[in-house]
Amino acid sequence: MTSTKTKGHHRAKEGCLGSVINRALTSNSQWPDKDEFLDVIYWGRQVLGVALGLVWGFIPLKGFIGLFLFCLINAALVYFYASSFQGVDEEEFGGMWELTKEGFVTSFAGFLVMWIILYSGLHYD
Amino acid sequence: MWADTLFIVFISVCTALFGEGLTWLLVYRTEKYQKLKTEVERQCKKLEKKKEAHGDSVDRQQKKKIEREEERLKNSNRDLSLVKMKSMFAIGFAFTALLSMFNSIFDGRVVAKLPFLPISWLQGLSHRNLMGDDYTDCSFIFLYILCTMSIRQNIQKLLGFAPSRAANKHSTNLFGPQPQQMGAFK
């Protein structure tokens, strides 16, 4: 009995992840659980940070402009995703500032690591 | 430079997993911790609901109730921190020993080139124990700390060990910042 229950539990968990990803990609979806939406913002930001680090390292972009552009793109994308694409009410999440800072430092660190590694590997080896 | 940088990423993934594994062994799986954690989460949610319902009401009785809830939450948070504290010392000690070992392996070695010039107070870290004055040279400790900041937090979130946002908001931790922010500088 318990194994079917845990299997059901796993399927529920996978189903919930699948539905979160689905809702994250469709505009104006419903987010009854606030934490779910914040998790989408958090993980989306981590992917964005690594991706931008790869691109900056590959070009290569150098100096303060690289840092500035990362912060600009990161904050702008989160703002447009939350307010235009998903159309959520920011007040529900504690204001735009809460959304803007959700996972920012971690994604900035991931971005720096990726940028430094690509830059050193491709242009200094 | 590929070898050094990728090796440092590998080290920080392993130390993050080792740290979380040890914390799970010593703290997270204990009944006391789990009971306290659910207690804190429940109280947080209850407090937030109460604040939303009667947050700005002038009724003294409601205010008293909210204050009592906050007091209870503070105590549970303190107990939670105490339970975590003993394992944090053990892990902190293990990490410091590990870190000094790697520090000596990479002593004086440029592991990467920075595509930007760090600001002055960061140069003490990014150029630690390196010869010359080219401040785009990157030392082991700087890259290791950046790796730990991004990898450890993500691993904690993936494994579900990071405290929920509600708990984070109300946390009156004994040591100020949450353990995982402190962990970034271990």
GROMACS .gro file of C-alpha atoms in nm:
model
  311
    1MET     CA    1   0.000   0.000   0.000
    2THR     CA    2   0.273   0.242   0.099
    3SER     CA    3   0.468   0.189  -0.226
    4THR     CA    4   0.169   0.295  -0.437
    5LYS     CA    5   0.126   0.590  -0.203
    6THR     CA    6   0.489   0.701  -0.239
    7LYS     CA    7   0.467   0.645  -0.615
    8GLY     CA    8   0.159   0.862  -0.623
    9HIS     CA    9   0.343   1.115  -0.409
   10HIS     CA   10   0.638   1.118  -0.652
   11ARG     CA   11   0.403   1.148  -0.949
   12ALA     CA   12   0.230   1.436  -0.770
   13LYS     CA   13   0.566   1.602  -0.712
   14GLU     CA   14   0.670   1.553  -1.076
   15GLY     CA   15   0.326   1.663  -1.192
   16CYS     CA   16   0.355   1.977  -0.979
   17LEU     CA   17   0.701   2.055  -1.126
   18GLY     CA   18   0.569   1.997  -1.477
   19SER     CA   19   0.273   2.226  -1.412
   20VAL     CA   20   0.502   2.493  -1.265
   21ILE     CA   21   0.724   2.484  -1.574
   22ASN     CA   22   0.417   2.493  -1.797
   23ARG     CA   23   0.271   2.791  -1.614
   24ALA     CA   24   0.610   2.963  -1.610
   25LEU     CA   25   0.621   2.952  -1.989
   26THR     CA   26   0.262   3.059  -2.054
   27SER     CA   27   0.166   3.421  -2.005
   28ASN     CA   28  -0.076   3.544  -1.743
   29SER     CA   29  -0.084   3.214  -1.555
   30GLN     CA   30  -0.231   3.169  -1.209
   31TRP     CA   31   0.009   3.154  -0.910
   32PRO     CA   32  -0.193   3.053  -0.600
   33ASP     CA   33   0.128   2.968  -0.411
   34LYS     CA   34   0.354   3.275  -0.394
   35ASP     CA   35   0.664   3.067  -0.318
   36GLU     CA   36   0.619   2.881  -0.646
   37PHE     CA   37   0.641   3.201  -0.848
   38LEU     CA   38   0.942   3.320  -0.647
   39ASP     CA   39   1.111   2.985  -0.715
   40VAL     CA   40   1.051   3.035  -1.089
   41ILE     CA   41   1.213   3.378  -1.064
   42TYR     CA   42   1.501   3.233  -0.857
   43TRP     CA   43   1.586   2.944  -1.088
   44GLY     CA   44   1.524   3.146  -1.403
   45ARG     CA   45   1.775   3.394  -1.273
   46GLN     CA   46   2.038   3.127  -1.207
   47VAL     CA   47   2.006   3.005  -1.566
   48LEU     CA   48   2.019   3.364  -1.694
   49GLY     CA   49   2.331   3.437  -1.487
   50VAL     CA   50   2.519   3.135  -1.622
   51ALA     CA   51   2.405   3.208  -1.978
   52LEU     CA   52   2.517   3.572  -1.964
   53GLY     CA   53   2.849   3.461  -1.812
   54LEU     CA   54   2.901   3.226  -2.106
   55VAL     CA   55   2.820   3.498  -2.362
   56TRP     CA   56   3.035   3.766  -2.195
   57GLY     CA   57   3.327   3.523  -2.161
   58PHE     CA   58   3.296   3.414  -2.522
   59ILE     CA   59   3.280   3.762  -2.684
   60PRO     CA   60   3.483   3.860  -2.456
   61LEU     CA   61   3.325   4.156  -2.281
   62LYS     CA   62   3.561   4.327  -2.038
   63GLY     CA   63   3.557   4.575  -1.754
   64PHE     CA   64   3.283   4.753  -1.561
   65ILE     CA   65   3.051   4.761  -1.865
   66GLY     CA   66   3.017   4.384  -1.840
   67LEU     CA   67   2.908   4.401  -1.477
   68PHE     CA   68   2.673   4.691  -1.543
   69LEU     CA   69   2.506   4.523  -1.843
   70PHE     CA   70   2.454   4.205  -1.640
   71CYS     CA   71   2.276   4.393  -1.361
   72LEU     CA   72   2.067   4.590  -1.611
   73ILE     CA   73   1.959   4.287  -1.816
   74ASN     CA   74   1.898   4.076  -1.505
   75ALA     CA   75   1.674   4.334  -1.333
   76ALA     CA   76   1.497   4.437  -1.656
   77LEU     CA   77   1.413   4.079  -1.757
   78VAL     CA   78   1.273   3.997  -1.412
   79TYR     CA   79   1.067   4.317  -1.414
   80PHE     CA   80   0.919   4.254  -1.759
   81TYR     CA   81   0.863   3.884  -1.692
   82ALA     CA   82   0.677   3.955  -1.367
   83SER     CA   83   0.476   4.261  -1.464
   84SER     CA   84   0.412   4.224  -1.838
   85PHE     CA   85   0.446   3.856  -1.928
   86GLN     CA   86   0.288   3.711  -1.614
   87GLY     CA   87   0.106   4.025  -1.503
   88VAL     CA   88   0.133   3.944  -1.134
   89ASP     CA   89   0.046   4.201  -0.871
   90GLU     CA   90   0.381   4.294  -0.717
   91GLU     CA   91   0.225   4.398  -0.388
   92GLU     CA   92   0.131   4.037  -0.325
   93PHE     CA   93   0.502   3.952  -0.319
   94GLY     CA   94   0.603   4.241  -0.099
   95GLY     CA   95   0.672   4.496  -0.374
   96MET     CA   96   0.889   4.504  -0.683
   97TRP     CA   97   1.204   4.522  -0.471
   98GLU     CA   98   1.140   4.175  -0.326
   99LEU     CA   99   1.107   4.034  -0.679
  100THR     CA  100   1.415   4.221  -0.800
  101LYS     CA  101   1.636   4.092  -0.520
  102GLU     CA  102   1.508   3.730  -0.520
  103GLY     CA  103   1.818   3.519  -0.590
  104PHE     CA  104   2.014   3.812  -0.738
  105VAL     CA  105   2.335   3.763  -0.537
  106THR     CA  106   2.354   3.392  -0.615
  107SER     CA  107   2.298   3.450  -0.984
  108PHE     CA  108   2.557   3.729  -0.981
  109ALA     CA  109   2.813   3.489  -0.826
  110GLY     CA  110   2.730   3.221  -1.083
  111PHE     CA  111   2.764   3.479  -1.361
  112LEU     CA  112   3.106   3.594  -1.235
  113VAL     CA  113   3.235   3.237  -1.207
  114MET     CA  114   3.124   3.154  -1.561
  115TRP     CA  115   3.259   3.482  -1.704
  116ILE     CA  116   3.598   3.444  -1.533
  117ILE     CA  117   3.639   3.078  -1.633
  118LEU     CA  118   3.545   3.135  -1.999
  119TYR     CA  119   3.752   3.450  -2.025
  120SER     CA  120   4.064   3.293  -1.872
  121GLY     CA  121   4.026   2.967  -2.062
  122LEU     CA  122   3.951   3.107  -2.406
  123HIS     CA  123   4.166   3.419  -2.408
  124TYR     CA  124   4.454   3.344  -2.176
  125ASP     CA  125   4.552   2.979  -2.213
  126MET     CA  126   4.396   2.780  -1.683
  127TRP     CA  127   4.107   2.553  -1.768
  128ALA     CA  128   4.247   2.283  -1.537
  129ASP     CA  129   4.278   2.510  -1.234
  130THR     CA  130   3.940   2.682  -1.268
  131LEU     CA  131   3.746   2.363  -1.335
  132PHE     CA  132   3.925   2.192  -1.047
  133ILE     CA  133   3.820   2.478  -0.815
  134VAL     CA  134   3.459   2.443  -0.931
  135PHE     CA  135   3.485   2.070  -0.862
  136ILE     CA  136   3.628   2.136  -0.512
  137SER     CA  137   3.346   2.376  -0.424
  138VAL     CA  138   3.079   2.133  -0.547
  139CYS     CA  139   3.234   1.859  -0.333
  140THR     CA  140   3.270   2.077  -0.023
  141ALA     CA  141   2.911   2.201  -0.067
  142LEU     CA  142   2.778   1.845  -0.094
  143PHE     CA  143   3.001   1.733   0.194
  144GLY     CA  144   2.881   2.026   0.407
  145GLU     CA  145   2.514   1.961   0.337
  146GLY     CA  146   2.560   1.587   0.389
  147LEU     CA  147   2.725   1.643   0.725
  148THR     CA  148   2.455   1.892   0.827
  149TRP     CA  149   2.188   1.644   0.723
  150LEU     CA  150   2.360   1.374   0.925
  151LEU     CA  151   2.402   1.586   1.238
  152VAL     CA  152   2.096   1.812   1.224
  153TYR     CA  153   1.837   1.792   0.950
  154ARG     CA  154   1.734   1.431   1.002
  155THR     CA  155   1.701   1.461   1.379
  156GLU     CA  156   1.345   1.454   1.505
  157LYS     CA  157   1.404   1.759   1.725
  158TYR     CA  158   1.510   1.968   1.425
  159GLN     CA  159   1.221   1.859   1.206
  160LYS     CA  160   0.968   1.923   1.481
  161LEU     CA  161   1.113   2.270   1.545
  162LYS     CA  162   1.125   2.349   1.176
  163THR     CA  163   0.759   2.266   1.116
  164GLU     CA  164   0.673   2.457   1.434
  165VAL     CA  165   0.852   2.767   1.307
  166GLU     CA  166   0.690   2.739   0.962
  167ARG     CA  167   0.343   2.696   1.115
  168GLN     CA  168   0.391   2.992   1.348
  169CYS     CA  169   0.521   3.208   1.063
  170LYS     CA  170   0.218   3.138   0.848
  171LYS     CA  171  -0.019   3.190   1.144
  172LEU     CA  172   0.150   3.520   1.231
  173GLU     CA  173   0.136   3.644   0.871
  174LYS     CA  174  -0.234   3.557   0.848
  175LYS     CA  175  -0.301   3.739   1.177
  176LYS     CA  176  -0.103   4.041   1.063
  177GLU     CA  177  -0.291   4.052   0.734
  178ALA     CA  178  -0.624   4.024   0.917
  179HIS     CA  179  -0.562   4.260   1.210
  180GLY     CA  180  -0.228   4.418   1.124
  181ASP     CA  181  -0.333   4.779   1.150
  182SER     CA  182  -0.627   4.745   1.386
  183VAL     CA  183  -0.612   4.959   1.698
  184ASP     CA  184  -0.775   4.691   1.914
  185ARG     CA  185  -0.531   4.641   2.205
  186GLN     CA  186  -0.625   4.276   2.250
  187GLN     CA  187  -0.537   4.186   1.892
  188LYS     CA  188  -0.210   4.369   1.928
  189LYS     CA  189  -0.127   4.176   2.243
  190LYS     CA  190  -0.206   3.846   2.068
  191ILE     CA  191   0.020   3.934   1.776
  192GLU     CA  192   0.301   4.032   2.012
  193ARG     CA  193   0.264   3.704   2.199
  194GLU     CA  194   0.280   3.512   1.869
  195GLU     CA  195   0.594   3.703   1.771
  196GLU     CA  196   0.753   3.623   2.105
  197ARG     CA  197   0.677   3.253   2.064
  198LEU     CA  198   0.818   3.259   1.711
  199LYS     CA  199   1.135   3.429   1.834
  200ASN     CA  200   1.185   3.155   2.092
  201SER     CA  201   1.131   2.876   1.842
  202ASN     CA  202   1.374   3.041   1.603
  203ARG     CA  203   1.632   3.067   1.879
  204ASP     CA  204   1.590   2.699   1.964
  205LEU     CA  205   1.626   2.615   1.595
  206SER     CA  206   1.950   2.812   1.575
  207LEU     CA  207   2.086   2.641   1.886
  208VAL     CA  208   2.017   2.298   1.738
  209LYS     CA  209   2.201   2.402   1.420
  210MET     CA  210   2.485   2.572   1.605
  211LYS     CA  211   2.665   2.262   1.731
  212SER     CA  212   2.687   2.111   1.385
  213MET     CA  213   2.788   2.444   1.231
  214PHE     CA  214   3.098   2.450   1.455
  215ALA     CA  215   3.193   2.096   1.351
  216ILE     CA  216   3.142   2.177   0.984
  217GLY     CA  217   3.314   2.516   1.017
  218PHE     CA  218   3.618   2.347   1.167
  219ALA     CA  219   3.630   2.081   0.892
  220PHE     CA  220   3.590   2.345   0.621
  221THR     CA  221   3.863   2.569   0.763
  222ALA     CA  222   4.107   2.278   0.768
  223LEU     CA  223   4.013   2.184   0.410
  224LEU     CA  224   4.037   2.543   0.292
  225SER     CA  225   4.383   2.600   0.438
  226MET     CA  226   4.501   2.280   0.269
  227PHE     CA  227   4.382   2.401  -0.071
  228ASN     CA  228   4.516   2.747   0.003
  229SER     CA  229   4.863   2.605   0.047
  230ILE     CA  230   4.834   2.397  -0.272
  231PHE     CA  231   4.741   2.706  -0.477
  232ASP     CA  232   4.962   2.949  -0.285
  233GLY     CA  233   5.107   3.221  -0.511
  234ARG     CA  234   4.947   3.070  -0.821
  235VAL     CA  235   4.738   3.272  -1.069
  236VAL     CA  236   4.437   3.047  -1.127
  237ALA     CA  237   4.245   3.278  -1.360
  238LYS     CA  238   4.247   3.618  -1.530
  239LEU     CA  239   3.969   3.857  -1.431
  240PRO     CA  240   3.793   4.029  -1.722
  241PHE     CA  241   3.748   4.333  -1.497
  242LEU     CA  242   3.951   4.526  -1.244
  243PRO     CA  243   3.813   4.457  -0.896
  244ILE     CA  244   3.751   4.753  -0.668
  245SER     CA  245   4.029   4.828  -0.419
  246TRP     CA  246   3.891   4.655  -0.111
  247LEU     CA  247   3.830   4.339  -0.315
  248GLN     CA  248   4.186   4.336  -0.447
  249GLY     CA  249   4.311   4.217  -0.110
  250LEU     CA  250   4.112   3.902  -0.174
  251SER     CA  251   4.140   3.864  -0.551
  252HIS     CA  252   4.518   3.922  -0.548
  253ARG     CA  253   4.601   3.740  -0.222
  254ASN     CA  254   4.955   3.595  -0.206
  255LEU     CA  255   5.015   3.673  -0.575
  256MET     CA  256   5.334   3.833  -0.705
  257GLY     CA  257   5.344   4.148  -0.921
  258ASP     CA  258   5.079   4.419  -0.937
  259ASP     CA  259   4.854   4.310  -1.223
  260TYR     CA  260   4.525   4.316  -1.037
  261THR     CA  261   4.343   4.122  -1.304
  262ASP     CA  262   4.529   3.815  -1.179
  263CYS     CA  263   4.291   3.601  -0.976
  264SER     CA  264   4.389   3.402  -0.665
  265PHE     CA  265   4.240   3.071  -0.553
  266ILE     CA  266   4.045   3.211  -0.257
  267PHE     CA  267   3.854   3.468  -0.467
  268LEU     CA  268   3.733   3.217  -0.724
  269TYR     CA  269   3.660   2.960  -0.452
  270ILE     CA  270   3.440   3.205  -0.259
  271LEU     CA  271   3.247   3.302  -0.575
  272CYS     CA  272   3.195   2.934  -0.658
  273THR     CA  273   3.080   2.855  -0.306
  274MET     CA  274   2.838   3.149  -0.304
  275SER     CA  275   2.661   3.030  -0.616
  276ILE     CA  276   2.694   2.653  -0.586
  277ARG     CA  277   2.623   2.606  -0.217
  278GLN     CA  278   2.306   2.817  -0.215
  279ASN     CA  279   2.171   2.636  -0.523
  280ILE     CA  280   2.251   2.293  -0.377
  281GLN     CA  281   2.074   2.387  -0.053
  282LYS     CA  282   1.770   2.499  -0.249
  283LEU     CA  283   1.774   2.189  -0.469
  284LEU     CA  284   1.794   1.958  -0.168
  285GLY     CA  285   1.524   2.158   0.007
  286PHE     CA  286   1.745   2.251   0.302
  287ALA     CA  287   1.715   2.626   0.252
  288PRO     CA  288   1.464   2.773   0.503
  289SER     CA  289   1.137   2.898   0.352
  290ARG     CA  290   1.108   3.267   0.273
  291ALA     CA  291   0.850   3.324   0.549
  292ALA     CA  292   1.088   3.175   0.807
  293ASN     CA  293   1.374   3.381   0.664
  294LYS     CA  294   1.174   3.702   0.699
  295HIS     CA  295   1.096   3.641   1.068
  296SER     CA  296   1.425   3.483   1.159
  297THR     CA  297   1.593   3.654   1.451
  298ASN     CA  298   1.900   3.439   1.428
  299LEU     CA  299   2.146   3.453   1.718
  300PHE     CA  300   2.432   3.528   1.482
  301GLY     CA  301   2.254   3.782   1.259
  302PRO     CA  302   2.277   3.656   0.898
  303GLN     CA  303   2.134   3.316   0.803
  304PRO     CA  304   2.388   3.026   0.821
  305GLN     CA  305   2.403   2.986   0.441
  306GLN     CA  306   2.508   3.348   0.397
  307MET     CA  307   2.782   3.287   0.657
  308GLY     CA  308   2.870   2.962   0.479
  309ALA     CA  309   2.979   3.164   0.175
  310PHE     CA  310   3.292   3.273   0.361
  311LYS     CA  311   3.396   2.938   0.505
   0.00000   0.00000   0.00000
